[in-house]
Coordinates of C-alpha atoms in Angstrom, one line a residue:
Chain A
M169 CA 82.9 98.3 112.9
A170 CA 83.3 94.6 113.7
S171 CA 80.0 94.5 115.5
S172 CA 77.8 95.8 112.6
P173 CA 78.1 92.8 110.2
V174 CA 77.3 90.5 113.1
Q175 CA 74.2 92.4 113.8
L176 CA 73.2 92.4 110.2
D177 CA 73.6 88.6 110.0
S178 CA 71.5 87.9 113.1
G179 CA 68.8 90.2 111.6
H180 CA 68.6 88.1 108.5
D181 CA 68.6 84.9 110.5
G182 CA 65.6 86.0 112.5
Q183 CA 63.8 86.9 109.3
A184 CA 64.6 83.5 107.7
C185 CA 63.1 81.6 110.7
C186 CA 59.9 83.6 110.4
W187 CA 59.6 82.8 106.7
C188 CA 60.2 79.1 107.3
C189 CA 57.5 78.9 110.0
S190 CA 54.9 80.6 107.8
G191 CA 55.0 77.5 105.6
Y192 CA 54.6 79.2 102.2
G193 CA 56.8 77.3 99.7
G194 CA 56.7 80.1 97.2
R195 CA 58.3 82.5 99.7
M196 CA 61.3 80.2 100.0
S197 CA 62.5 81.4 96.5
L198 CA 61.7 85.0 97.5
L199 CA 63.9 84.6 100.6
L200 CA 66.6 83.0 98.5
R201 CA 66.4 86.0 96.0
R202 CA 66.7 88.4 98.9
W203 CA 69.7 86.5 100.3
L204 CA 71.4 86.6 96.9
R205 CA 70.7 90.3 96.5
A206 CA 72.2 90.9 100.0
A207 CA 75.2 88.8 99.2
V208 CA 75.8 90.6 95.9
C209 CA 75.5 94.0 97.6
M210 CA 78.0 92.9 100.3
T211 CA 80.5 91.7 97.7
V212 CA 80.2 94.9 95.7
L213 CA 80.6 97.0 98.9
A214 CA 83.6 94.9 100.0
S215 CA 85.3 95.4 96.6
I216 CA 84.7 99.2 96.7
G217 CA 86.1 99.2 100.2
G218 CA 89.1 97.3 99.0
C219 CA 89.8 99.9 96.3
A220 CA 90.1 102.7 98.9
T221 CA 93.2 101.2 100.5
M222 CA 96.7 102.1 99.3
Q223 CA 97.9 100.1 96.3
P224 CA 101.2 98.2 96.8
A225 CA 103.0 100.2 94.0
E226 CA 102.8 103.3 96.2
F227 CA 104.6 101.6 99.1
F228 CA 107.9 101.9 97.3
E229 CA 107.5 105.5 96.3
L230 CA 108.8 108.4 98.3
S231 CA 105.8 110.2 99.7
A232 CA 105.5 114.0 100.3
E233 CA 106.1 113.5 104.0
S234 CA 109.2 111.3 103.6
P235 CA 111.8 114.2 103.8
A236 CA 110.1 115.6 106.9
H237 CA 110.1 112.2 108.6
K238 CA 113.7 111.7 107.6
A239 CA 114.7 115.1 109.1
M240 CA 112.8 114.3 112.3
Q241 CA 114.3 110.8 112.7
T242 CA 117.9 111.6 111.7
R243 CA 120.8 113.4 113.4
L244 CA 124.5 113.8 112.4
F245 CA 127.3 113.5 114.9
E246 CA 130.9 114.6 114.4
T247 CA 132.5 111.2 115.1
G248 CA 133.5 108.2 113.1
N249 CA 133.2 105.9 116.1
E250 CA 130.0 103.9 115.2
K251 CA 130.6 101.4 118.0
E252 CA 130.4 104.2 120.6
L253 CA 127.3 105.6 119.0
L254 CA 125.6 102.2 119.0
S255 CA 126.5 101.4 122.6
A256 CA 125.4 104.9 123.8
S257 CA 122.1 104.5 121.9
A258 CA 121.6 101.1 123.6
A259 CA 122.2 102.8 127.0
V260 CA 119.8 105.7 126.2
L261 CA 117.1 103.2 125.1
Q262 CA 117.7 101.2 128.3
D263 CA 117.2 104.4 130.3
L264 CA 113.9 104.9 128.5
G265 CA 112.8 101.4 129.6
F266 CA 113.5 99.5 126.4
Q267 CA 115.0 96.0 126.2
V268 CA 117.6 95.6 123.5
D269 CA 116.4 92.9 121.2
E270 CA 119.0 92.6 118.4
V271 CA 122.3 94.3 117.5
V272 CA 124.1 93.8 114.1
R273 CA 127.3 95.8 114.6
E274 CA 128.6 95.3 111.0
V275 CA 125.7 97.3 109.5
G276 CA 125.1 99.5 112.6
M277 CA 121.7 98.2 113.5
L278 CA 120.0 98.0 116.9
R279 CA 116.4 97.1 117.8
A280 CA 114.8 97.5 121.2
V281 CA 111.3 96.8 122.5
K282 CA 109.2 97.8 125.5
E283 CA 105.7 96.7 126.5
R284 CA 103.4 99.1 128.4
S285 CA 99.7 99.5 129.2
A286 CA 97.9 101.3 126.5
R287 CA 94.9 102.3 128.6
E288 CA 93.8 105.9 128.3
Y289 CA 91.3 107.8 130.3
G290 CA 89.6 109.2 127.2
Q291 CA 88.7 105.7 125.9
E292 CA 87.6 104.5 129.3
I293 CA 85.3 107.5 129.8
G294 CA 84.0 107.0 126.2
R295 CA 83.2 103.3 127.0
F296 CA 81.4 104.3 130.2
F297 CA 79.1 106.8 128.3
V298 CA 78.4 104.3 125.6
M299 CA 77.4 101.8 128.2
V300 CA 75.1 104.3 130.0
L301 CA 73.5 105.5 126.8
T302 CA 72.8 102.0 125.6
I303 CA 71.7 100.9 129.1
G304 CA 74.5 98.3 129.2
Y305 CA 73.8 96.7 125.8
V306 CA 77.1 97.9 124.2
R307 CA 80.5 97.7 125.8
N308 CA 83.1 98.6 123.2
S309 CA 86.6 97.3 123.5
V310 CA 89.4 99.6 124.5
D311 CA 93.2 99.5 124.0
L312 CA 94.8 97.3 126.6
Q313 CA 98.5 96.7 125.9
Q314 CA 101.0 98.1 123.5
R315 CA 104.5 97.1 122.4
I316 CA 106.7 100.1 121.4
S317 CA 109.7 99.2 119.3
A318 CA 112.7 101.3 118.2
V319 CA 114.9 100.5 115.3
L320 CA 118.2 102.5 115.1
I321 CA 120.7 102.6 112.3
T322 CA 124.1 104.2 112.3
R323 CA 125.9 105.0 109.1
P324 CA 129.2 106.8 108.2
V325 CA 128.3 109.7 105.8
D326 CA 131.7 110.8 104.6
K327 CA 134.7 109.0 103.2
A328 CA 137.1 110.4 105.8
G329 CA 135.0 108.6 108.5
M330 CA 134.6 111.7 110.7
R331 CA 130.8 112.0 110.5
S332 CA 128.1 109.6 111.3
E333 CA 124.4 109.6 110.9
V334 CA 121.9 108.1 113.4
R335 CA 118.4 107.3 112.3
V336 CA 115.8 106.0 114.7
M337 CA 112.2 104.9 114.0
F338 CA 109.6 104.3 116.7
Y339 CA 106.5 102.3 116.1
R340 CA 103.9 100.5 118.2
V341 CA 101.5 97.6 118.1
V342 CA 98.3 98.0 120.2
W343 CA 96.1 95.1 121.5
K344 CA 92.5 95.7 122.3
G345 CA 90.6 94.1 125.2
D346 CA 87.2 92.4 125.0
G347 CA 83.8 94.0 124.7
Y348 CA 80.2 93.1 123.7
V349 CA 77.2 94.3 121.7
E350 CA 74.1 92.8 123.4
R351 CA 75.0 89.1 123.5
T352 CA 77.7 89.1 120.8
T353 CA 81.1 89.2 122.4
I354 CA 83.9 91.2 120.8
L355 CA 87.0 89.0 121.3
P356 CA 90.1 90.5 122.8
G357 CA 93.4 90.6 120.9
E358 CA 92.5 92.8 117.9
Q359 CA 95.7 94.5 116.8
R360 CA 96.5 97.9 115.4
M361 CA 99.9 99.0 114.2
E362 CA 101.2 102.5 113.7
M363 CA 104.4 104.5 113.2
I364 CA 105.1 107.1 115.9
Y365 CA 105.5 110.5 114.3
D366 CA 105.5 112.7 117.5
P367 CA 108.5 115.0 117.0
E368 CA 108.9 115.4 120.8
I369 CA 109.7 111.7 121.3
Y370 CA 112.5 112.0 118.7
R371 CA 113.8 115.2 120.1
Q372 CA 114.0 113.7 123.6
F373 CA 115.8 110.7 122.4
F374 CA 118.4 112.6 120.5
F375 CA 118.9 115.1 123.4
K376 CA 119.7 112.1 125.6
L377 CA 121.9 110.5 123.0
S378 CA 124.0 113.7 122.4
K379 CA 124.5 114.0 126.2
A380 CA 125.6 110.3 126.4
V381 CA 128.2 110.7 123.6
F382 CA 129.3 114.2 124.7
L383 CA 128.7 115.5 121.2
E384 CA 126.3 117.9 119.6
A385 CA 123.6 116.4 117.4
F386 CA 123.2 118.2 114.1
T387 CA 120.0 118.1 112.1
L388 CA 120.1 117.3 108.4
Chain B
M171 CA 55.3 68.5 100.4
G172 CA 57.0 71.2 98.3
D173 CA 58.9 72.4 101.4
M174 CA 60.1 68.8 102.2
R175 CA 61.4 68.4 98.6
T176 CA 63.3 71.7 98.8
I177 CA 64.8 70.8 102.1
G178 CA 65.8 67.4 100.7
K179 CA 67.5 69.1 97.7
M180 CA 69.4 71.4 100.1
L181 CA 70.5 68.5 102.2
I182 CA 71.9 66.7 99.1
L183 CA 73.7 69.8 98.0
G184 CA 75.1 70.4 101.5
G185 CA 76.3 66.7 101.6
A186 CA 78.0 67.1 98.2
L187 CA 79.7 70.2 99.4
L188 CA 80.9 68.4 102.6
V189 CA 82.3 65.5 100.6
Q190 CA 84.1 67.9 98.3
G191 CA 85.6 69.6 101.4
C192 CA 87.1 66.3 102.6
V193 CA 89.2 65.7 99.6
A194 CA 92.2 68.1 99.8
P195 CA 93.8 69.0 96.5
K196 CA 97.2 67.3 96.2
P197 CA 100.1 69.4 95.2
G198 CA 101.2 68.7 91.6
P199 CA 104.6 67.2 90.8
D200 CA 105.6 70.6 89.2
L201 CA 105.0 72.6 92.4
L202 CA 108.7 73.5 92.6
A203 CA 109.4 73.6 88.9
P204 CA 110.2 77.1 87.6
T205 CA 107.4 78.6 85.4
E206 CA 107.8 81.3 82.8
A207 CA 106.1 83.8 85.1
Q208 CA 108.6 83.1 87.9
T209 CA 111.5 83.6 85.6
K210 CA 110.0 86.9 84.5
L211 CA 109.4 88.0 88.1
R212 CA 113.0 87.1 89.0
S213 CA 114.2 89.5 86.3
F214 CA 112.0 92.3 87.7
Q215 CA 113.3 91.6 91.2
T216 CA 117.0 91.6 90.4
R217 CA 119.3 94.4 89.4
T218 CA 123.1 94.8 89.3
F219 CA 124.8 97.8 90.7
D220 CA 128.3 99.2 90.2
V221 CA 129.4 98.8 93.9
A222 CA 132.2 96.5 94.9
D223 CA 131.9 96.5 98.7
R224 CA 129.0 94.4 100.1
K225 CA 128.8 96.4 103.3
V226 CA 128.4 99.7 101.3
A227 CA 125.7 98.1 99.2
M228 CA 123.9 96.7 102.3
R229 CA 124.0 100.1 104.0
G230 CA 122.6 101.6 100.9
V231 CA 119.7 99.1 100.9
I232 CA 119.0 99.9 104.6
A233 CA 119.0 103.6 104.0
A234 CA 116.7 103.3 100.9
L235 CA 114.3 101.1 102.8
Q236 CA 114.3 103.6 105.7
D237 CA 113.6 106.5 103.3
L238 CA 110.6 104.6 102.0
G239 CA 109.3 104.3 105.6
F240 CA 110.2 100.7 106.2
I241 CA 111.2 99.3 109.6
I242 CA 114.4 97.2 109.4
E243 CA 113.5 93.9 111.1
R244 CA 116.6 91.8 110.5
A245 CA 120.0 92.3 108.9
N246 CA 122.8 89.7 108.4
E247 CA 126.1 91.1 107.1
P248 CA 127.8 87.8 106.3
L249 CA 124.9 86.6 104.2
G250 CA 124.0 90.1 102.8
L251 CA 120.4 89.8 104.0
V252 CA 118.0 92.6 105.0
T253 CA 114.4 92.0 106.0
A254 CA 112.0 95.0 106.4
A255 CA 108.3 95.8 106.8
R256 CA 106.0 98.7 106.8
F257 CA 102.4 99.3 107.7
A258 CA 100.0 100.0 104.9
E259 CA 99.1 103.4 106.3
P260 CA 96.4 104.6 106.8
D261 CA 95.1 101.0 106.8
N262 CA 96.8 99.9 110.0
L263 CA 96.0 96.2 109.7
S264 CA 97.9 95.4 106.5
V265 CA 101.7 94.9 106.2
V266 CA 104.1 95.1 103.3
E267 CA 107.2 93.0 103.9
V268 CA 110.4 92.9 101.8
T269 CA 113.5 90.7 101.8
V270 CA 116.6 92.0 100.0
T271 CA 119.7 89.9 99.3
V272 CA 123.0 91.4 98.2
R273 CA 125.5 89.2 96.5
P274 CA 128.9 90.2 95.0
Q275 CA 129.4 89.1 91.4
A276 CA 132.7 87.8 89.9
D277 CA 133.0 91.0 87.7
G278 CA 133.1 93.3 90.8
H279 CA 129.5 94.3 90.6
M280 CA 126.8 93.7 93.2
M281 CA 123.6 91.8 92.5
V282 CA 120.6 93.0 94.5
R283 CA 117.4 90.9 94.7
A284 CA 114.2 92.1 96.4
N285 CA 111.1 90.0 97.2
A286 CA 108.0 92.0 98.4
I287 CA 104.9 90.6 100.0
F288 CA 101.6 92.4 100.7
N289 CA 99.6 90.6 103.4
H290 CA 101.2 87.2 102.7
T291 CA 100.7 87.6 98.9
P292 CA 103.8 88.0 96.7
I293 CA 103.8 91.3 94.8
D294 CA 104.4 90.6 91.1
D295 CA 103.9 94.2 89.8
P296 CA 107.1 95.2 88.0
K297 CA 106.4 98.9 88.8
V298 CA 106.9 98.2 92.6
Y299 CA 110.4 96.8 92.0
Q300 CA 111.3 99.6 89.6
N301 CA 110.4 102.1 92.3
F302 CA 112.5 100.3 94.9
F303 CA 115.5 100.1 92.7
A304 CA 115.2 103.8 91.7
T305 CA 115.3 104.8 95.4
L306 CA 118.2 102.4 96.0
D307 CA 120.1 103.9 93.0
R308 CA 119.7 107.3 94.5
S309 CA 120.8 106.2 98.0
L310 CA 123.9 104.5 96.6
F311 CA 124.7 107.5 94.4
I312 CA 124.4 110.0 97.3
N313 CA 126.7 107.8 99.4
K314 CA 129.3 107.7 96.6
E315 CA 129.2 111.5 96.2
E316 CA 129.9 112.0 99.9

């Protein structure tokens, strides 16, 4: 997507040069009118595109998927020992290759991070075919590096202090490498952020956590 | 000749624009003074809850934010501070950030204030804060029931 406006611009530039060289003064205004028309079209398109994104008011509303996500990310444990749950969670995340970033014991919060390569065969093969089909003119950028983060919260759920809830959320930020379209370079470093909603990842984590605390993990 | 004149005009216009660009607008003396809009926004962003324990209120805030799909970035119990963010899915380049402060009042109630930002622009839509406080109310109520 990033390459197309660049191409559009260069096309217009080329046209502008030709019109200037032809030396007709009257055509300057024609060119100007065309430019204005193009600018107006672009602005209208951009504003329509802007409307399609989610409005901020919806960000603080529970979505239809919220209960399912909560169920996937939460488990109950028959213990009131939050400290034990937090330290066991830290140990499990360490086993999974995470570095513990921050712990706030008073509110039962833990954040851990790990960086890994984000390279995938599918993308590399896709890039190769695009290069072959365009005879080397286009080399699209592929995902290079990713930072996977986990935020975990423990919370007592009954007054007697015999049950606790653990909720974990995984998400990742992916950085893209460089590429090019003809002579226009696509700079590296473009970021993409996403929540991880793969149930298997959460199941694995809670399986390990319940083994670490010697307790059964109950779903909501 | 006509061409030359047009180019000349364009140069003057460009020069004028350049000069304009050099003079940075100075911040006014009332930059930090409270405006009526700010006072109104503060009232949208603040609500008092019938909770006496700050830790309980903070945990309620964290649970509510998690239910709304926010990632808890920072929490500070002594100051009653929670910072969270979420991606504006399906647009995965935009971010919504929120800072919530929890302060106990003299009458045993708890004052909760939330500031939300969408891609570095403060959100001033009262509906957003109403939605947040509705979720927080539910979260604190469920906790009380249990």
